[in-house]
Short mmCIF file of C-alpha atoms in Angstrom, two decimals:
data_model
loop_
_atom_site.label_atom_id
_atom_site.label_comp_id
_atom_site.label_asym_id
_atom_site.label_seq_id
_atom_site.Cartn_x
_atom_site.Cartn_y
_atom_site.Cartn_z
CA UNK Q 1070 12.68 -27.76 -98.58
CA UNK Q 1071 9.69 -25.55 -96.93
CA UNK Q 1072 10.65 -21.52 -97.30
CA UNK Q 1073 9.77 -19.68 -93.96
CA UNK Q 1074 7.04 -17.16 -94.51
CA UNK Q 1075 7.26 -13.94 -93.13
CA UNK Q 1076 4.99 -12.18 -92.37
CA UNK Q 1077 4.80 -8.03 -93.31
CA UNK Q 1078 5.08 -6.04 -90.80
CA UNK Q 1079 2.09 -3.53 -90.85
CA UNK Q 1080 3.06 0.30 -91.22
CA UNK Q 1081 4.63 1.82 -88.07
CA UNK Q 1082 2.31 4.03 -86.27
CA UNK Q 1083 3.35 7.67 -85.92
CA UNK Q 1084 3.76 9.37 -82.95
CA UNK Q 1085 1.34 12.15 -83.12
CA UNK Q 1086 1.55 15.15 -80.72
CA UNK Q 1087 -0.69 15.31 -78.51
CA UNK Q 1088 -2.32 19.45 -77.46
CA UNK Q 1089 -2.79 19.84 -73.87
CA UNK Q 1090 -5.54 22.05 -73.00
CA UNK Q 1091 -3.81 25.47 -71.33
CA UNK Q 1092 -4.89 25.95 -68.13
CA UNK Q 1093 -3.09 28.94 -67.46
CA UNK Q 1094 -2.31 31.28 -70.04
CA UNK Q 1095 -1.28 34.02 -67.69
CA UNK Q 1096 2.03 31.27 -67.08
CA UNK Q 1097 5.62 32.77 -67.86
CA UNK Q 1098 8.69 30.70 -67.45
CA UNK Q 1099 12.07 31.29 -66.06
CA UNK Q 1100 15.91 29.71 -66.86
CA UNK Q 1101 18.52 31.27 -64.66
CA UNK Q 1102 21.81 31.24 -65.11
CA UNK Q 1103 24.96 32.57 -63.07
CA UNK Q 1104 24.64 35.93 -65.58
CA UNK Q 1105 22.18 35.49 -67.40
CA UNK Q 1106 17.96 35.41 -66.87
CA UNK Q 1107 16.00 34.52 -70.02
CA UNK Q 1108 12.21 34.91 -69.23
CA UNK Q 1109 9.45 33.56 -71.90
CA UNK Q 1110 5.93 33.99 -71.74
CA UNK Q 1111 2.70 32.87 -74.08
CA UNK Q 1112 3.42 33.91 -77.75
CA UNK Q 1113 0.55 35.98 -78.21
CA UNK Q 1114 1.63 38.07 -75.26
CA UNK Q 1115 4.36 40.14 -76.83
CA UNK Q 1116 6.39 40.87 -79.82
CA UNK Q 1117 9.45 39.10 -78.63
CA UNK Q 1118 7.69 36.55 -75.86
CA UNK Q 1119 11.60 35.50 -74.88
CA UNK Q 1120 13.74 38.15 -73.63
CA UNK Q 1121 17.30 37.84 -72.21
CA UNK Q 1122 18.11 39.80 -68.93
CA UNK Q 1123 21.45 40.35 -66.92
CA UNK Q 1124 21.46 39.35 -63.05
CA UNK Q 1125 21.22 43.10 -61.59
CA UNK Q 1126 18.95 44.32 -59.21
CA UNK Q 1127 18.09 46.78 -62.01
CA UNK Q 1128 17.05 43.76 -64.38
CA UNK Q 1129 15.39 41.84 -62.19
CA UNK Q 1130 13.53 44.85 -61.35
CA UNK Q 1131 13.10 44.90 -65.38
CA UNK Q 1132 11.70 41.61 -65.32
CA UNK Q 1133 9.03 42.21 -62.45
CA UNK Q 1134 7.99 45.29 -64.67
CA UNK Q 1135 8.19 43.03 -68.02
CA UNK Q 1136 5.85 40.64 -66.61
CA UNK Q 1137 3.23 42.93 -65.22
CA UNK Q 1138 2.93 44.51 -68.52
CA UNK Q 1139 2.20 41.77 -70.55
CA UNK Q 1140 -0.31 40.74 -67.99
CA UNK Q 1141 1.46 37.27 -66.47
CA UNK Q 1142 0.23 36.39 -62.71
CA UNK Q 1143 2.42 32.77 -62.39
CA UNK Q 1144 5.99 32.06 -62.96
CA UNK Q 1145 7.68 28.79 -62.91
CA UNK Q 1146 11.52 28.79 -62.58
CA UNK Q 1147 14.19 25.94 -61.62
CA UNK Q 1148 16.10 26.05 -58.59
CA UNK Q 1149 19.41 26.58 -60.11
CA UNK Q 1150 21.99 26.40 -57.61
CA UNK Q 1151 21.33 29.99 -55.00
CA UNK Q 1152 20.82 32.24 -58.33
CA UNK Q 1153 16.86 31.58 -58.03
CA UNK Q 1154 16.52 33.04 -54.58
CA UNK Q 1155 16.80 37.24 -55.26
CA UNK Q 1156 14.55 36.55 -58.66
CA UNK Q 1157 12.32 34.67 -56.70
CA UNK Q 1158 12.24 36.74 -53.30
CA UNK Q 1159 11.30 40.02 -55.50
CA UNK Q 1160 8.64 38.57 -57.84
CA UNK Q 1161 6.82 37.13 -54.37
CA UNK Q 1162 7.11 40.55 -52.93
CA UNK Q 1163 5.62 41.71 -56.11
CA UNK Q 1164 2.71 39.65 -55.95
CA UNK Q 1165 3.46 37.02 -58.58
CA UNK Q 1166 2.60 33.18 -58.10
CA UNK Q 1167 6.15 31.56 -58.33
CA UNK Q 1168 6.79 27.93 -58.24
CA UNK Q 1169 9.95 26.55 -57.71
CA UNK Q 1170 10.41 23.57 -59.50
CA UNK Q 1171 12.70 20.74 -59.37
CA UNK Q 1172 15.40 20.48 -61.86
CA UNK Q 1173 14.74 16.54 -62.25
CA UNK Q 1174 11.33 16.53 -62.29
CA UNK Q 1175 11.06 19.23 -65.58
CA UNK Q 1176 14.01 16.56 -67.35
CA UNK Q 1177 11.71 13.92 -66.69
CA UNK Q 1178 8.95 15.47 -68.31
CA UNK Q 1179 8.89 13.67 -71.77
CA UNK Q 1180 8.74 15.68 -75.28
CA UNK Q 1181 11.45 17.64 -74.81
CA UNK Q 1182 12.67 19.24 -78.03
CA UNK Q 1183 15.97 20.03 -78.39
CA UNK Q 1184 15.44 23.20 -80.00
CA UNK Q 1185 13.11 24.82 -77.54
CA UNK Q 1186 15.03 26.83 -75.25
CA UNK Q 1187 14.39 25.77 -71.42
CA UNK Q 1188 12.48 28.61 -70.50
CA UNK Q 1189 10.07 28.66 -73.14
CA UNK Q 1190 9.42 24.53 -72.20
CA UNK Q 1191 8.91 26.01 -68.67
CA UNK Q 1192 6.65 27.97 -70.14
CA UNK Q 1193 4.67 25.39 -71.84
CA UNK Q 1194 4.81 22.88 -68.93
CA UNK Q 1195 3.60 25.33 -66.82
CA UNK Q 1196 0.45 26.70 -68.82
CA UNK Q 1197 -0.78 23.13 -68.96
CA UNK Q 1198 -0.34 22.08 -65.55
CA UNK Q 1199 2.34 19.82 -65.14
CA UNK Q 1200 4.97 21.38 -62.94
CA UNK Q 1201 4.42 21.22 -59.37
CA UNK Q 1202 6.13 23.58 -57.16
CA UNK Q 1203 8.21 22.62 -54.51
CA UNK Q 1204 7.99 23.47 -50.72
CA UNK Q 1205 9.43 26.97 -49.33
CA UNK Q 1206 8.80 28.21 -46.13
CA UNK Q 1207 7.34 31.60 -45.56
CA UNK Q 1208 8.97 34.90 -45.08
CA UNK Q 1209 8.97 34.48 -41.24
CA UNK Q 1210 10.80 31.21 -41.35
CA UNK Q 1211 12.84 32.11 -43.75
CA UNK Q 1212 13.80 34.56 -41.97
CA UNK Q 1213 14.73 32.36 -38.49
CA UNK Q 1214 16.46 30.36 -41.23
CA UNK Q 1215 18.97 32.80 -42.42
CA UNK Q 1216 19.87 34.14 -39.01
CA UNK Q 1217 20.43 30.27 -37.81
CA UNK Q 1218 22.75 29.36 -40.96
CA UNK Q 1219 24.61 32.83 -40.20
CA UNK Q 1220 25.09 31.85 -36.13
CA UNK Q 1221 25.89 28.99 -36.83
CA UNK Q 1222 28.64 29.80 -40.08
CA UNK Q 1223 30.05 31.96 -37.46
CA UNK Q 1224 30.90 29.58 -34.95
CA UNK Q 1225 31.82 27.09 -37.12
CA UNK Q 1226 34.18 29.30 -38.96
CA UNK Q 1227 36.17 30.05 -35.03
CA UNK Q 1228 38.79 27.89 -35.78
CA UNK Q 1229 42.19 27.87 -35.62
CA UNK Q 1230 45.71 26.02 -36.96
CA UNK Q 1231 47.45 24.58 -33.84
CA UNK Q 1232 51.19 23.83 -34.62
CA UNK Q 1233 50.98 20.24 -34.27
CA UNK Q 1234 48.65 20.67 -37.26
CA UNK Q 1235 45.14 19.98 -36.08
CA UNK Q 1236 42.63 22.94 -35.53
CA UNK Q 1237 40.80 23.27 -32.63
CA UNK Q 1238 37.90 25.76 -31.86
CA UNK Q 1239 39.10 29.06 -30.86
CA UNK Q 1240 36.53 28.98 -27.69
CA UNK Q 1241 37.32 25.44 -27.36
CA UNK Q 1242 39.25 23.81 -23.87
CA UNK Q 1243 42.43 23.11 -26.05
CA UNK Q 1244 42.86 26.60 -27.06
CA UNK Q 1245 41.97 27.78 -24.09
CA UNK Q 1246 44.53 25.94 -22.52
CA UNK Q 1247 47.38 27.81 -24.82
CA UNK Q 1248 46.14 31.35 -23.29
CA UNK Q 1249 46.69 30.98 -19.81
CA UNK Q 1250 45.37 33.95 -19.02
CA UNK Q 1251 42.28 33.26 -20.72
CA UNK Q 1252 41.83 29.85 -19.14
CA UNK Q 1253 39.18 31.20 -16.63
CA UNK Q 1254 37.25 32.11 -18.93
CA UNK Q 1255 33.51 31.09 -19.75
CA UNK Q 1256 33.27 27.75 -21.23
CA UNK Q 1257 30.85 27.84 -24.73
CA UNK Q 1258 27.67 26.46 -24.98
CA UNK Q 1259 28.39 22.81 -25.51
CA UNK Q 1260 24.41 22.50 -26.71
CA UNK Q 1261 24.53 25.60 -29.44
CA UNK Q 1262 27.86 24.28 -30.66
CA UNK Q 1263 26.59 20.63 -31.32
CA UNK Q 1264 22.84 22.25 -32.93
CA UNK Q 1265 24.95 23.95 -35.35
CA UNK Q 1266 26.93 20.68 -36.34
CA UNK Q 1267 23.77 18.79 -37.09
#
Protein backbone atom coordinates (compact mmCIF):
# COMPACT_ATOMS: atom_id res chain seq x y z
CA UNK A 1 0.00 0.00 0.00
CA UNK A 2 1.61 3.43 -1.49
CA UNK A 3 1.53 6.34 1.47
CA UNK A 4 0.40 9.75 -0.11
CA UNK A 5 3.17 12.28 0.08
CA UNK A 6 2.53 15.57 1.09
CA UNK A 7 4.06 18.00 0.31
CA UNK A 8 5.24 21.03 3.05
CA UNK A 9 3.72 23.85 2.71
CA UNK A 10 6.40 26.68 2.44
CA UNK A 11 6.28 29.44 5.30
CA UNK A 12 3.31 31.84 5.04
CA UNK A 13 4.30 35.17 3.81
CA UNK A 14 3.68 38.09 6.15
CA UNK A 15 1.75 40.86 5.44
CA UNK A 16 4.07 43.72 5.72
CA UNK A 17 2.80 47.34 5.96
CA UNK A 18 3.24 49.14 3.42
CA UNK A 19 4.36 53.52 4.10
CA UNK A 20 2.60 55.73 1.80
CA UNK A 21 4.49 58.71 0.92
CA UNK A 22 2.50 61.93 2.70
CA UNK A 23 1.47 64.17 0.36
CA UNK A 24 -0.02 66.53 2.57
CA UNK A 25 1.19 67.00 5.89
CA UNK A 26 -0.74 70.17 6.49
CA UNK A 27 -4.02 67.32 6.45
CA UNK A 28 -6.21 67.26 9.76
CA UNK A 29 -9.11 64.95 10.09
CA UNK A 30 -12.55 65.24 11.43
CA UNK A 31 -15.28 62.54 13.22
CA UNK A 32 -18.49 64.25 14.13
CA UNK A 33 -20.82 63.15 16.23
CA UNK A 34 -24.38 64.45 17.44
CA UNK A 35 -22.24 66.08 20.67
CA UNK A 36 -19.25 65.46 20.19
CA UNK A 37 -16.25 66.75 17.46
CA UNK A 38 -12.90 64.96 17.86
CA UNK A 39 -10.34 66.66 15.47
CA UNK A 40 -6.70 64.94 14.86
CA UNK A 41 -3.97 66.29 13.03
CA UNK A 42 -0.14 65.04 12.08
CA UNK A 43 1.62 63.91 15.35
CA UNK A 44 4.40 66.15 15.16
CA UNK A 45 2.00 69.06 15.06
CA UNK A 46 1.03 69.30 18.69
CA UNK A 47 1.32 67.91 22.09
CA UNK A 48 -2.01 66.23 22.09
CA UNK A 49 -2.58 65.93 17.99
CA UNK A 50 -6.38 64.53 18.98
CA UNK A 51 -8.53 66.79 20.84
CA UNK A 52 -12.22 66.31 21.76
CA UNK A 53 -14.62 69.34 21.22
CA UNK A 54 -18.41 69.93 22.13
CA UNK A 55 -20.88 71.00 19.16
CA UNK A 56 -21.15 74.89 20.16
CA UNK A 57 -20.66 77.67 18.06
CA UNK A 58 -18.01 78.56 20.68
CA UNK A 59 -16.10 75.14 19.94
CA UNK A 60 -16.33 75.06 16.59
CA UNK A 61 -15.03 78.45 16.67
CA UNK A 62 -12.25 76.63 18.98
CA UNK A 63 -11.55 74.28 16.37
CA UNK A 64 -11.12 76.89 13.42
CA UNK A 65 -8.61 78.62 15.90
CA UNK A 66 -7.00 75.04 16.88
CA UNK A 67 -6.27 74.36 13.39
CA UNK A 68 -4.79 77.62 12.30
CA UNK A 69 -2.37 77.39 15.07
CA UNK A 70 -0.88 74.30 14.44
CA UNK A 71 -0.57 75.36 10.88
CA UNK A 72 -3.27 72.76 9.02
CA UNK A 73 -4.67 74.20 5.50
CA UNK A 74 -7.00 70.78 4.55
CA UNK A 75 -9.55 68.98 6.51
CA UNK A 76 -11.28 65.86 5.64
CA UNK A 77 -14.51 65.02 7.58
CA UNK A 78 -17.51 62.43 6.91
CA UNK A 79 -20.84 63.52 6.14
CA UNK A 80 -22.47 62.35 9.23
CA UNK A 81 -26.03 62.77 9.00
CA UNK A 82 -26.69 67.21 8.95
CA UNK A 83 -24.02 67.57 11.98
CA UNK A 84 -21.16 68.19 9.23
CA UNK A 85 -22.81 71.19 7.66
CA UNK A 86 -22.15 74.28 10.54
CA UNK A 87 -18.39 72.62 11.03
CA UNK A 88 -18.03 72.59 7.54
CA UNK A 89 -19.79 76.01 6.49
CA UNK A 90 -17.35 77.89 9.13
CA UNK A 91 -14.01 76.22 8.32
CA UNK A 92 -14.82 77.21 4.35
CA UNK A 93 -15.54 80.68 5.47
CA UNK A 94 -12.31 80.47 7.26
CA UNK A 95 -10.35 79.59 4.42
CA UNK A 96 -9.64 75.92 5.06
CA UNK A 97 -9.69 73.18 2.19
CA UNK A 98 -12.53 70.80 3.43
CA UNK A 99 -13.50 67.66 1.75
CA UNK A 100 -16.46 65.96 2.44
CA UNK A 101 -16.07 62.49 2.19
CA UNK A 102 -18.28 59.60 1.85
CA UNK A 103 -18.94 57.46 4.77
CA UNK A 104 -18.61 54.17 2.50
CA UNK A 105 -15.91 55.02 0.62
CA UNK A 106 -13.40 55.72 4.00
CA UNK A 107 -14.96 51.86 5.30
CA UNK A 108 -13.84 50.59 2.17
CA UNK A 109 -10.51 51.80 2.49
CA UNK A 110 -8.57 48.61 3.64
CA UNK A 111 -6.11 48.60 6.85
CA UNK A 112 -8.31 49.75 9.13
CA UNK A 113 -7.14 49.18 12.71
CA UNK A 114 -9.44 48.81 15.20
CA UNK A 115 -7.70 50.79 17.64
CA UNK A 116 -7.16 53.95 15.68
CA UNK A 117 -9.83 56.25 16.40
CA UNK A 118 -11.76 57.42 13.08
CA UNK A 119 -10.50 60.72 12.98
CA UNK A 120 -6.99 60.09 13.31
CA UNK A 121 -7.51 57.29 10.12
CA UNK A 122 -9.07 60.39 8.43
CA UNK A 123 -6.18 61.88 9.15
CA UNK A 124 -3.89 59.41 7.71
CA UNK A 125 -6.04 58.72 4.60
CA UNK A 126 -6.08 62.11 3.94
CA UNK A 127 -2.24 63.07 4.18
CA UNK A 128 -1.58 60.36 1.64
CA UNK A 129 -4.10 61.05 -0.83
CA UNK A 130 -6.73 58.68 -0.82
CA UNK A 131 -9.96 60.37 0.12
CA UNK A 132 -11.69 62.14 -2.51
CA UNK A 133 -14.12 64.75 -1.66
CA UNK A 134 -17.47 64.71 -2.69
CA UNK A 135 -19.48 67.34 -4.72
CA UNK A 136 -21.07 70.56 -2.88
CA UNK A 137 -22.38 73.33 -4.56
CA UNK A 138 -21.18 76.80 -3.89
CA UNK A 139 -22.39 79.36 -1.48
CA UNK A 140 -24.75 80.90 -4.12
CA UNK A 141 -26.50 77.66 -4.81
CA UNK A 142 -26.56 76.70 -1.68
CA UNK A 143 -28.12 79.36 -0.92
CA UNK A 144 -31.20 79.01 -3.78
CA UNK A 145 -31.13 75.54 -2.19
CA UNK A 146 -32.12 76.34 1.29
CA UNK A 147 -34.74 78.90 0.38
CA UNK A 148 -36.34 76.13 -2.17
CA UNK A 149 -36.37 73.22 0.60
CA UNK A 150 -37.90 76.00 3.05
CA UNK A 151 -40.85 77.06 0.24
CA UNK A 152 -41.38 74.14 -0.44
CA UNK A 153 -41.50 72.50 3.57
CA UNK A 154 -43.95 75.22 3.90
CA UNK A 155 -46.40 74.25 1.51
CA UNK A 156 -46.10 70.87 2.02
CA UNK A 157 -46.60 71.20 5.69
CA UNK A 158 -50.46 73.24 4.75
CA UNK A 159 -52.32 70.39 5.50
CA UNK A 160 -55.09 69.58 7.29
CA UNK A 161 -57.27 66.47 9.09
CA UNK A 162 -60.69 66.35 7.32
CA UNK A 163 -63.25 64.38 9.48
CA UNK A 164 -63.70 61.63 7.19
CA UNK A 165 -60.00 61.12 8.01
CA UNK A 166 -58.03 62.03 4.93
CA UNK A 167 -56.05 65.41 4.79
CA UNK A 168 -56.32 67.58 2.14
CA UNK A 169 -54.22 70.78 1.39
CA UNK A 170 -55.40 73.71 3.23
CA UNK A 171 -55.30 75.87 -0.23
CA UNK A 172 -56.52 72.88 -1.92
CA UNK A 173 -60.33 72.74 -3.92
CA UNK A 174 -61.60 70.26 -1.16
CA UNK A 175 -60.94 72.55 1.61
CA UNK A 176 -61.90 75.23 -0.11
CA UNK A 177 -65.08 73.81 -0.66
CA UNK A 178 -65.72 73.50 3.38
CA UNK A 179 -65.27 77.52 3.66
CA UNK A 180 -67.86 78.78 1.59
CA UNK A 181 -66.95 81.98 1.97
CA UNK A 182 -63.57 81.36 0.93
CA UNK A 183 -64.55 79.42 -2.16
CA UNK A 184 -63.83 82.47 -4.48
CA UNK A 185 -60.81 82.59 -3.62
CA UNK A 186 -57.48 82.30 -5.75
CA UNK A 187 -56.77 78.86 -6.77
CA UNK A 188 -52.74 77.84 -5.88
CA UNK A 189 -50.23 77.39 -8.24
CA UNK A 190 -50.89 73.91 -9.49
CA UNK A 191 -47.06 74.10 -11.13
CA UNK A 192 -45.16 75.30 -7.66
CA UNK A 193 -47.19 72.74 -5.77
CA UNK A 194 -46.20 69.71 -8.05
CA UNK A 195 -42.09 71.24 -8.25
CA UNK A 196 -42.10 70.91 -4.63
CA UNK A 197 -43.43 67.20 -4.68
CA UNK A 198 -40.70 66.07 -7.01
Amino acid sequence: MSQLKIKPKGKKKEAKALALPVIREDAAGIDIGATLIHVAVAPGRDEEPVRTFETFTRDLKAIAVWLRKVGVKTVAMESTGVYWIPLYELLESEGFEVLLVNAHHVKNVPGRKTDVSDAQWLQYLHSVGLLQGSFRPNEAICAIRSIEDTYCFGIRSEHVALPNGTTSGIVGASSLGLYPDDAEGADPDESTIAQCDQ
